[in-house]
mmCIF file of C-alpha atoms in Angstrom:
data_model
loop_
_atom_site.group_PDB
_atom_site.id
_atom_site.type_symbol
_atom_site.label_atom_id
_atom_site.label_comp_id
_atom_site.label_asym_id
_atom_site.label_seq_id
_atom_site.Cartn_x
_atom_site.Cartn_y
_atom_site.Cartn_z
ATOM 1 C CA UNK A 289 -6.433 2.368 -11.644
ATOM 2 C CA UNK A 290 -7.646 -0.482 -9.410
ATOM 3 C CA UNK A 291 -7.326 -0.640 -5.614
ATOM 4 C CA UNK A 292 -4.870 -3.497 -6.046
ATOM 5 C CA UNK A 293 -2.587 -1.446 -8.270
ATOM 6 C CA UNK A 294 -2.753 1.506 -5.877
ATOM 7 C CA UNK A 295 -1.808 -0.726 -2.950
ATOM 8 C CA UNK A 296 1.028 -2.299 -4.932
ATOM 9 C CA UNK A 297 2.352 1.148 -5.825
ATOM 10 C CA UNK A 298 2.202 2.188 -2.176
ATOM 11 C CA UNK A 299 4.131 -0.885 -1.048
ATOM 12 C CA UNK A 300 6.841 -0.282 -3.630
ATOM 13 C CA UNK A 301 7.201 3.331 -2.537
ATOM 14 C CA UNK A 302 7.721 2.186 1.047
ATOM 15 C CA UNK A 303 10.186 -0.567 0.186
ATOM 16 C CA UNK A 304 13.733 -0.193 1.438
ATOM 17 C CA UNK A 305 16.180 1.141 -1.107
ATOM 18 C CA UNK A 306 19.924 0.628 -1.400
ATOM 19 C CA UNK A 307 20.542 3.876 0.484
ATOM 20 C CA UNK A 308 18.542 2.604 3.465
ATOM 21 C CA UNK A 309 20.663 -0.533 3.753
ATOM 22 C CA UNK A 310 23.826 1.520 3.285
ATOM 23 C CA UNK A 311 22.685 3.848 6.099
ATOM 24 C CA UNK A 312 22.599 0.802 8.397
ATOM 25 C CA UNK A 313 26.379 0.617 8.031
ATOM 26 C CA UNK A 314 26.820 4.075 9.594
ATOM 27 C CA UNK A 315 28.849 5.544 6.704
ATOM 28 C CA UNK A 316 30.054 8.550 8.722
ATOM 29 C CA UNK A 317 31.510 6.295 11.395
ATOM 30 C CA UNK A 318 32.822 3.992 8.670
ATOM 31 C CA UNK A 319 34.755 6.884 7.127
ATOM 32 C CA UNK A 320 36.678 7.308 10.380
ATOM 33 C CA UNK A 321 37.269 3.549 10.587
ATOM 34 C CA UNK A 322 38.595 3.476 7.024
ATOM 35 C CA UNK A 323 40.860 6.483 7.476
ATOM 36 C CA UNK A 324 42.434 5.434 10.781
ATOM 37 C CA UNK A 325 42.888 1.848 9.539
ATOM 38 C CA UNK A 326 44.554 3.187 6.390
ATOM 39 C CA UNK A 327 46.917 5.304 8.465
ATOM 40 C CA UNK A 328 47.766 2.290 10.630
ATOM 41 C CA UNK A 329 48.470 0.248 7.492
ATOM 42 C CA UNK A 330 50.648 2.894 5.805
ATOM 43 C CA UNK A 331 52.489 3.909 8.973
ATOM 44 C CA UNK A 332 53.676 0.319 9.465
ATOM 45 C CA UNK A 333 57.400 -0.150 8.713
ATOM 46 C CA UNK A 334 56.827 -2.594 5.842
ATOM 47 C CA UNK A 335 55.800 -2.286 2.213
ATOM 48 C CA UNK A 336 52.303 -3.562 1.443
ATOM 49 C CA UNK A 337 51.228 -4.570 -2.051
ATOM 50 C CA UNK A 338 48.537 -2.130 -3.247
ATOM 51 C CA UNK A 339 46.036 -4.912 -3.919
ATOM 52 C CA UNK A 340 46.579 -6.417 -0.474
ATOM 53 C CA UNK A 341 46.294 -2.974 1.107
ATOM 54 C CA UNK A 342 43.075 -2.206 -0.775
ATOM 55 C CA UNK A 343 41.544 -5.540 0.259
ATOM 56 C CA UNK A 344 42.571 -4.996 3.880
ATOM 57 C CA UNK A 345 40.931 -1.568 4.077
ATOM 58 C CA UNK A 346 37.845 -2.797 2.212
ATOM 59 C CA UNK A 347 37.249 -5.698 4.609
ATOM 60 C CA UNK A 348 37.985 -3.579 7.685
ATOM 61 C CA UNK A 349 35.416 -1.071 6.391
ATOM 62 C CA UNK A 350 32.860 -3.843 5.829
ATOM 63 C CA UNK A 351 33.508 -5.134 9.349
ATOM 64 C CA UNK A 352 32.948 -1.640 10.722
ATOM 65 C CA UNK A 353 29.726 -1.355 8.733
ATOM 66 C CA UNK A 354 28.577 -4.742 10.010
ATOM 67 C CA UNK A 355 29.059 -3.495 13.568
ATOM 68 C CA UNK A 356 26.918 -0.474 12.752
ATOM 69 C CA UNK A 357 24.106 -2.624 11.386
ATOM 70 C CA UNK A 358 24.122 -4.849 14.471
ATOM 71 C CA UNK A 359 24.209 -1.768 16.693
ATOM 72 C CA UNK A 360 21.138 -0.337 14.938
ATOM 73 C CA UNK A 361 19.351 -3.675 15.208
ATOM 74 C CA UNK A 362 19.866 -3.843 18.977
ATOM 75 C CA UNK A 363 19.266 -0.134 19.640
ATOM 76 C CA UNK A 364 16.151 0.237 17.482
ATOM 77 C CA UNK A 365 13.978 0.861 20.552
ATOM 78 C CA UNK A 366 16.002 3.800 21.857
ATOM 79 C CA UNK A 367 16.770 5.107 18.361
ATOM 80 C CA UNK A 368 13.025 5.571 17.934
ATOM 81 C CA UNK A 369 12.915 7.841 20.989
ATOM 82 C CA UNK A 370 15.964 10.025 20.340
ATOM 83 C CA UNK A 371 15.605 12.987 17.962
ATOM 84 C CA UNK A 372 19.136 12.449 16.654
ATOM 85 C CA UNK A 373 18.463 8.844 15.599
ATOM 86 C CA UNK A 374 14.742 8.476 14.953
ATOM 87 C CA UNK A 375 15.226 8.880 11.189
ATOM 88 C CA UNK A 376 17.509 5.846 10.995
ATOM 89 C CA UNK A 377 16.244 3.049 8.706
ATOM 90 C CA UNK A 378 14.755 0.769 11.387
ATOM 91 C CA UNK A 379 12.836 3.317 13.524
ATOM 92 C CA UNK A 380 11.754 5.053 10.295
ATOM 93 C CA UNK A 381 10.175 1.757 9.196
ATOM 94 C CA UNK A 382 12.281 1.422 6.052
ATOM 95 C CA UNK A 383 14.181 -1.703 7.121
ATOM 96 C CA UNK A 384 12.941 -4.580 9.273
ATOM 97 C CA UNK A 385 15.021 -5.402 12.383
ATOM 98 C CA UNK A 386 15.513 -8.959 11.161
ATOM 99 C CA UNK A 387 16.965 -7.678 7.907
ATOM 100 C CA UNK A 388 19.460 -5.523 9.788
ATOM 101 C CA UNK A 389 20.461 -8.476 11.962
ATOM 102 C CA UNK A 390 20.942 -10.762 8.944
ATOM 103 C CA UNK A 391 22.948 -8.122 7.091
ATOM 104 C CA UNK A 392 25.155 -7.422 10.100
ATOM 105 C CA UNK A 393 25.888 -11.092 10.762
ATOM 106 C CA UNK A 394 26.566 -11.868 7.094
ATOM 107 C CA UNK A 395 28.922 -8.918 6.649
ATOM 108 C CA UNK A 396 30.681 -9.693 9.923
ATOM 109 C CA UNK A 397 31.468 -13.247 8.914
ATOM 110 C CA UNK A 398 32.500 -12.262 5.405
ATOM 111 C CA UNK A 399 34.764 -9.395 6.509
ATOM 112 C CA UNK A 400 36.591 -11.459 9.126
ATOM 113 C CA UNK A 401 37.192 -14.444 6.831
ATOM 114 C CA UNK A 402 38.221 -12.340 3.848
ATOM 115 C CA UNK A 403 40.582 -10.129 5.879
ATOM 116 C CA UNK A 404 42.263 -13.253 7.276
ATOM 117 C CA UNK A 405 42.657 -14.680 3.767
ATOM 118 C CA UNK A 406 43.831 -11.400 2.223
ATOM 119 C CA UNK A 407 46.359 -10.537 4.951
ATOM 120 C CA UNK A 408 46.836 -12.837 7.947
ATOM 121 C CA UNK A 409 44.843 -14.742 10.545
ATOM 122 C CA UNK A 410 45.926 -12.388 13.328
ATOM 123 C CA UNK A 411 44.314 -9.421 11.546
ATOM 124 C CA UNK A 412 41.105 -11.387 10.911
ATOM 125 C CA UNK A 413 40.910 -12.479 14.536
ATOM 126 C CA UNK A 414 41.477 -8.920 15.742
ATOM 127 C CA UNK A 415 38.692 -7.651 13.487
ATOM 128 C CA UNK A 416 36.390 -10.350 14.890
ATOM 129 C CA UNK A 417 37.253 -9.245 18.434
ATOM 130 C CA UNK A 418 36.590 -5.603 17.517
ATOM 131 C CA UNK A 419 33.126 -6.419 16.147
ATOM 132 C CA UNK A 420 32.380 -8.488 19.256
ATOM 133 C CA UNK A 421 33.576 -5.699 21.542
ATOM 134 C CA UNK A 422 31.453 -3.031 19.846
ATOM 135 C CA UNK A 423 28.290 -5.106 19.514
ATOM 136 C CA UNK A 424 28.298 -7.194 22.690
ATOM 137 C CA UNK A 425 30.483 -5.362 25.216
ATOM 138 C CA UNK A 426 29.509 -1.799 24.297
ATOM 139 C CA UNK A 427 26.098 -1.912 22.575
ATOM 140 C CA UNK A 428 24.436 -4.753 24.466
ATOM 141 C CA UNK A 429 26.038 -4.223 27.868
ATOM 142 C CA UNK A 430 27.863 -0.999 28.680
ATOM 143 C CA UNK A 431 25.706 1.517 26.795
ATOM 144 C CA UNK A 432 22.659 0.952 28.998
ATOM 145 C CA UNK A 433 24.453 -0.116 32.154
ATOM 146 C CA UNK A 434 26.987 2.544 33.164
ATOM 147 C CA UNK A 435 27.903 6.204 32.626
ATOM 148 C CA UNK A 436 31.351 4.883 31.718
ATOM 149 C CA UNK A 437 29.822 3.458 28.530
ATOM 150 C CA UNK A 438 31.650 5.898 26.274
ATOM 151 C CA UNK A 439 34.942 5.611 28.162
ATOM 152 C CA UNK A 440 35.234 1.819 27.972
ATOM 153 C CA UNK A 441 33.230 1.382 24.800
ATOM 154 C CA UNK A 442 35.470 3.884 23.034
ATOM 155 C CA UNK A 443 38.020 1.104 22.649
ATOM 156 C CA UNK A 444 35.933 -0.394 19.843
ATOM 157 C CA UNK A 445 36.374 2.698 17.695
ATOM 158 C CA UNK A 446 40.068 2.873 18.550
ATOM 159 C CA UNK A 447 41.026 -0.572 17.196
ATOM 160 C CA UNK A 448 41.056 0.112 13.393
ATOM 161 C CA UNK A 449 44.616 1.547 13.203
ATOM 162 C CA UNK A 450 45.825 -1.461 15.185
ATOM 163 C CA UNK A 451 44.078 -3.799 12.732
ATOM 164 C CA UNK A 452 45.611 -1.910 9.815
ATOM 165 C CA UNK A 453 49.074 -2.250 11.343
ATOM 166 C CA UNK A 454 48.579 -5.973 11.981
ATOM 167 C CA UNK A 455 47.286 -6.487 8.434
ATOM 168 C CA UNK A 456 50.544 -5.003 7.153
ATOM 169 C CA UNK A 457 53.003 -6.615 9.556
ATOM 170 C CA UNK A 458 51.307 -9.645 11.087
ATOM 171 C CA UNK A 459 52.581 -8.430 14.466
ATOM 172 C CA UNK A 460 52.080 -5.703 17.044
ATOM 173 C CA UNK A 461 54.241 -2.830 18.319
ATOM 174 C CA UNK A 462 53.993 0.270 20.506
ATOM 175 C CA UNK A 463 53.149 2.640 17.610
ATOM 176 C CA UNK A 464 49.688 1.231 16.755
ATOM 177 C CA UNK A 465 48.793 1.301 20.438
ATOM 178 C CA UNK A 466 49.688 4.990 20.547
ATOM 179 C CA UNK A 467 47.243 5.525 17.680
ATOM 180 C CA UNK A 468 44.719 3.412 19.584
ATOM 181 C CA UNK A 469 45.242 5.528 22.702
ATOM 182 C CA UNK A 470 44.805 8.743 20.728
ATOM 183 C CA UNK A 471 41.344 7.670 19.540
ATOM 184 C CA UNK A 472 40.461 6.099 22.892
ATOM 185 C CA UNK A 473 41.203 9.278 24.867
ATOM 186 C CA UNK A 474 39.524 11.497 22.265
ATOM 187 C CA UNK A 475 36.209 9.626 22.421
ATOM 188 C CA UNK A 476 34.935 10.751 25.874
ATOM 189 C CA UNK A 477 35.313 14.540 25.420
ATOM 190 C CA UNK A 478 33.960 14.223 21.874
ATOM 191 C CA UNK A 479 30.768 12.427 22.942
ATOM 192 C CA UNK A 480 30.333 14.249 26.246
ATOM 193 C CA UNK A 481 30.353 17.569 24.393
ATOM 194 C CA UNK A 482 27.547 16.195 22.220
ATOM 195 C CA UNK A 483 25.698 14.959 25.301
ATOM 196 C CA UNK A 484 25.801 18.438 26.862
ATOM 197 C CA UNK A 485 23.499 19.870 24.210
ATOM 198 C CA UNK A 486 21.622 16.616 23.481
ATOM 199 C CA UNK A 487 20.950 15.585 27.071
ATOM 200 C CA UNK A 488 17.173 15.418 26.604
ATOM 201 C CA UNK A 489 17.677 12.657 24.024
ATOM 202 C CA UNK A 490 19.534 10.481 26.503
ATOM 203 C CA UNK A 491 17.055 11.324 29.262
ATOM 204 C CA UNK A 492 14.118 10.272 27.090
ATOM 205 C CA UNK A 493 15.832 7.058 25.988
ATOM 206 C CA UNK A 494 17.004 6.117 29.486
ATOM 207 C CA UNK A 495 20.643 5.889 28.434
ATOM 208 C CA UNK A 496 22.910 6.514 31.471
ATOM 209 C CA UNK A 497 25.160 9.059 29.808
ATOM 210 C CA UNK A 498 27.306 11.049 32.241
ATOM 211 C CA UNK A 499 25.125 14.135 31.725
ATOM 212 C CA UNK A 500 22.120 12.121 32.920
ATOM 213 C CA UNK A 501 23.654 10.311 35.892
ATOM 214 C CA UNK A 502 26.019 13.008 37.203
ATOM 215 C CA UNK A 503 24.710 16.186 35.602
ATOM 216 C CA UNK A 504 26.203 18.732 33.252
ATOM 217 C CA UNK A 505 28.593 20.404 35.773
ATOM 218 C CA UNK A 506 30.352 17.094 36.460
ATOM 219 C CA UNK A 507 30.452 16.340 32.730
ATOM 220 C CA UNK A 508 32.163 19.673 32.075
ATOM 221 C CA UNK A 509 34.891 18.806 34.582
ATOM 222 C CA UNK A 510 35.352 15.370 33.051
ATOM 223 C CA UNK A 511 35.743 16.915 29.589
ATOM 224 C CA UNK A 512 38.531 19.166 30.875
ATOM 225 C CA UNK A 513 40.353 16.329 32.667
ATOM 226 C CA UNK A 514 40.235 13.998 29.661
ATOM 227 C CA UNK A 515 41.275 16.791 27.319
ATOM 228 C CA UNK A 516 44.360 17.514 29.433
ATOM 229 C CA UNK A 517 45.321 13.835 29.392
ATOM 230 C CA UNK A 518 44.592 13.656 25.673
ATOM 231 C CA UNK A 519 46.795 16.680 24.948
ATOM 232 C CA UNK A 520 49.726 15.163 26.826
ATOM 233 C CA UNK A 521 49.332 11.897 24.935
ATOM 234 C CA UNK A 522 48.866 13.571 21.549
ATOM 235 C CA UNK A 523 51.919 15.814 21.851
ATOM 236 C CA UNK A 524 54.013 12.994 23.312
ATOM 237 C CA UNK A 525 53.168 10.794 20.300
ATOM 238 C CA UNK A 526 55.134 13.267 18.178
ATOM 239 C CA UNK A 527 58.347 11.763 19.578
ATOM 240 C CA UNK A 528 57.438 8.162 18.707
ATOM 241 C CA UNK A 529 58.067 6.149 15.562
ATOM 242 C CA UNK A 530 54.925 7.540 13.899
ATOM 243 C CA UNK A 531 55.628 11.148 14.840
ATOM 244 C CA UNK A 532 57.837 13.892 13.488
ATOM 245 C CA UNK A 533 57.985 17.681 13.025
ATOM 246 C CA UNK A 534 54.826 17.842 10.886
ATOM 247 C CA UNK A 535 52.842 15.880 13.422
ATOM 248 C CA UNK A 536 54.299 17.916 16.298
ATOM 249 C CA UNK A 537 53.243 21.209 14.716
ATOM 250 C CA UNK A 538 49.716 19.921 14.092
ATOM 251 C CA UNK A 539 49.435 18.435 17.590
ATOM 252 C CA UNK A 540 50.604 21.596 19.358
ATOM 253 C CA UNK A 541 48.147 23.844 17.517
ATOM 254 C CA UNK A 542 45.166 21.502 17.721
ATOM 255 C CA UNK A 543 45.653 20.634 21.364
ATOM 256 C CA UNK A 544 46.071 24.273 22.330
ATOM 257 C CA UNK A 545 42.698 24.956 20.676
ATOM 258 C CA UNK A 546 41.144 21.857 22.241
ATOM 259 C CA UNK A 547 42.393 22.742 25.721
ATOM 260 C CA UNK A 548 41.099 26.288 25.332
ATOM 261 C CA UNK A 549 37.692 24.952 24.322
ATOM 262 C CA UNK A 550 37.568 22.490 27.217
ATOM 263 C CA UNK A 551 38.562 25.237 29.655
ATOM 264 C CA UNK A 552 35.773 27.495 28.363
ATOM 265 C CA UNK A 553 33.265 24.651 28.722
ATOM 266 C CA UNK A 554 34.384 23.989 32.300
ATOM 267 C CA UNK A 555 33.818 27.649 33.262
ATOM 268 C CA UNK A 556 30.259 27.865 31.940
ATOM 269 C CA UNK A 557 27.077 27.336 33.928
ATOM 270 C CA UNK A 558 23.671 26.260 32.711
ATOM 271 C CA UNK A 559 22.384 29.813 32.331
ATOM 272 C CA UNK A 560 25.266 30.689 30.014
ATOM 273 C CA UNK A 561 24.682 27.586 27.923
ATOM 274 C CA UNK A 562 20.927 27.975 27.678
ATOM 275 C CA UNK A 563 21.279 31.647 26.764
ATOM 276 C CA UNK A 564 23.363 31.007 23.647
ATOM 277 C CA UNK A 565 22.000 27.512 22.858
ATOM 278 C CA UNK A 566 25.234 25.788 23.882
ATOM 279 C CA UNK A 567 27.316 27.743 21.393
ATOM 280 C CA UNK A 568 30.657 26.946 23.066
ATOM 281 C CA UNK A 569 29.816 23.268 23.488
ATOM 282 C CA UNK A 570 28.718 22.955 19.856
ATOM 283 C CA UNK A 571 31.893 24.681 18.702
ATOM 284 C CA UNK A 572 34.018 22.288 20.778
ATOM 285 C CA UNK A 573 32.149 19.310 19.299
ATOM 286 C CA UNK A 574 32.765 20.544 15.746
ATOM 287 C CA UNK A 575 36.458 21.005 16.533
ATOM 288 C CA UNK A 576 36.575 17.461 17.910
ATOM 289 C CA UNK A 577 35.430 16.154 14.516
ATOM 290 C CA UNK A 578 38.467 17.771 12.879
ATOM 291 C CA UNK A 579 40.800 16.916 15.749
ATOM 292 C CA UNK A 580 41.174 13.205 15.066
ATOM 293 C CA UNK A 581 41.218 13.455 11.277
ATOM 294 C CA UNK A 582 43.987 16.078 11.370
ATOM 295 C CA UNK A 583 46.106 14.137 13.880
ATOM 296 C CA UNK A 584 45.885 10.974 11.802
ATOM 297 C CA UNK A 585 46.403 13.027 8.665
ATOM 298 C CA UNK A 586 49.665 14.289 10.162
ATOM 299 C CA UNK A 587 50.732 10.703 10.985
ATOM 300 C CA UNK A 588 49.936 9.770 7.388
ATOM 301 C CA UNK A 589 51.994 12.695 6.077
ATOM 302 C CA UNK A 590 54.970 11.603 8.188
ATOM 303 C CA UNK A 591 54.665 8.026 6.867
ATOM 304 C CA UNK A 592 54.381 9.104 3.227
ATOM 305 C CA UNK A 593 57.297 11.544 3.409
ATOM 306 C CA UNK A 594 59.610 9.352 5.482
ATOM 307 C CA UNK A 595 61.014 7.352 2.502
ATOM 308 C CA UNK A 596 62.113 10.666 0.992
ATOM 309 C CA UNK A 597 63.898 11.768 4.153
ATOM 310 C CA UNK A 598 61.294 14.433 4.867
ATOM 311 C CA UNK A 599 59.198 12.733 7.562
ATOM 312 C CA UNK A 600 60.080 11.505 11.015
ATOM 313 C CA UNK A 601 62.953 12.598 13.177
#
């Protein structure tokens, strides 16, 4: 085998594969975007043609993936420093930054235009605003500028159910904003719990997460405060147009567990956490992953059963 053939083989082995480009779209985050948008679409008080509904969710998902690609393009420098993100396609050297930028921009434009054509202009415009908010307001500005980055920036991840609702109805109402608020209030305790046991990552990258700027004790108090507010909102949503007895039962149980976890976190000191490798904080974070999916799952169950007289009040 010649040197040229060896070099060619090496280049091919290092070339980006489909999975690397798909990873740019943050599929885990996309799954949450798809699910909450679907719930917003199905909870709307109108019938949506299956083809229109499928197209709406598809283009919302693509828009969410486009945001992820643009986020990875901009954050490539800090992703390379953080243990949690250094294996992402750009810092791992599998995808060039320019490729991520081109992919993100192309998918953004396509998703916005196609959602507007498939549903309505209002939904397309709202998706465009969501992408702008996540990429420009959160990623480029807030993330590196303020410890409130997660609080304000959490709005970007909370918009999908609103977009789903608008895609179905062409209008807005209080119910989608309750779903927005549920995700918005969930985001800070979810990410702050992660930051408690991943603080060194944010320290190394120079990201002003609350654990870095105010310390872990203050972060623990903030988690408890936001969890209390979240619990009140979540249980109260049970008595809205998207709530019902199924949702109420789920909300009461989950929020009791979430409050208990937040209380335990607030009572711990650094010695306790270091001794058991942040066992309580990690457990709370894992619960937070289920928390939102189960709340939206309960809203979905209410919407699906309502035509049969089994959902809602």
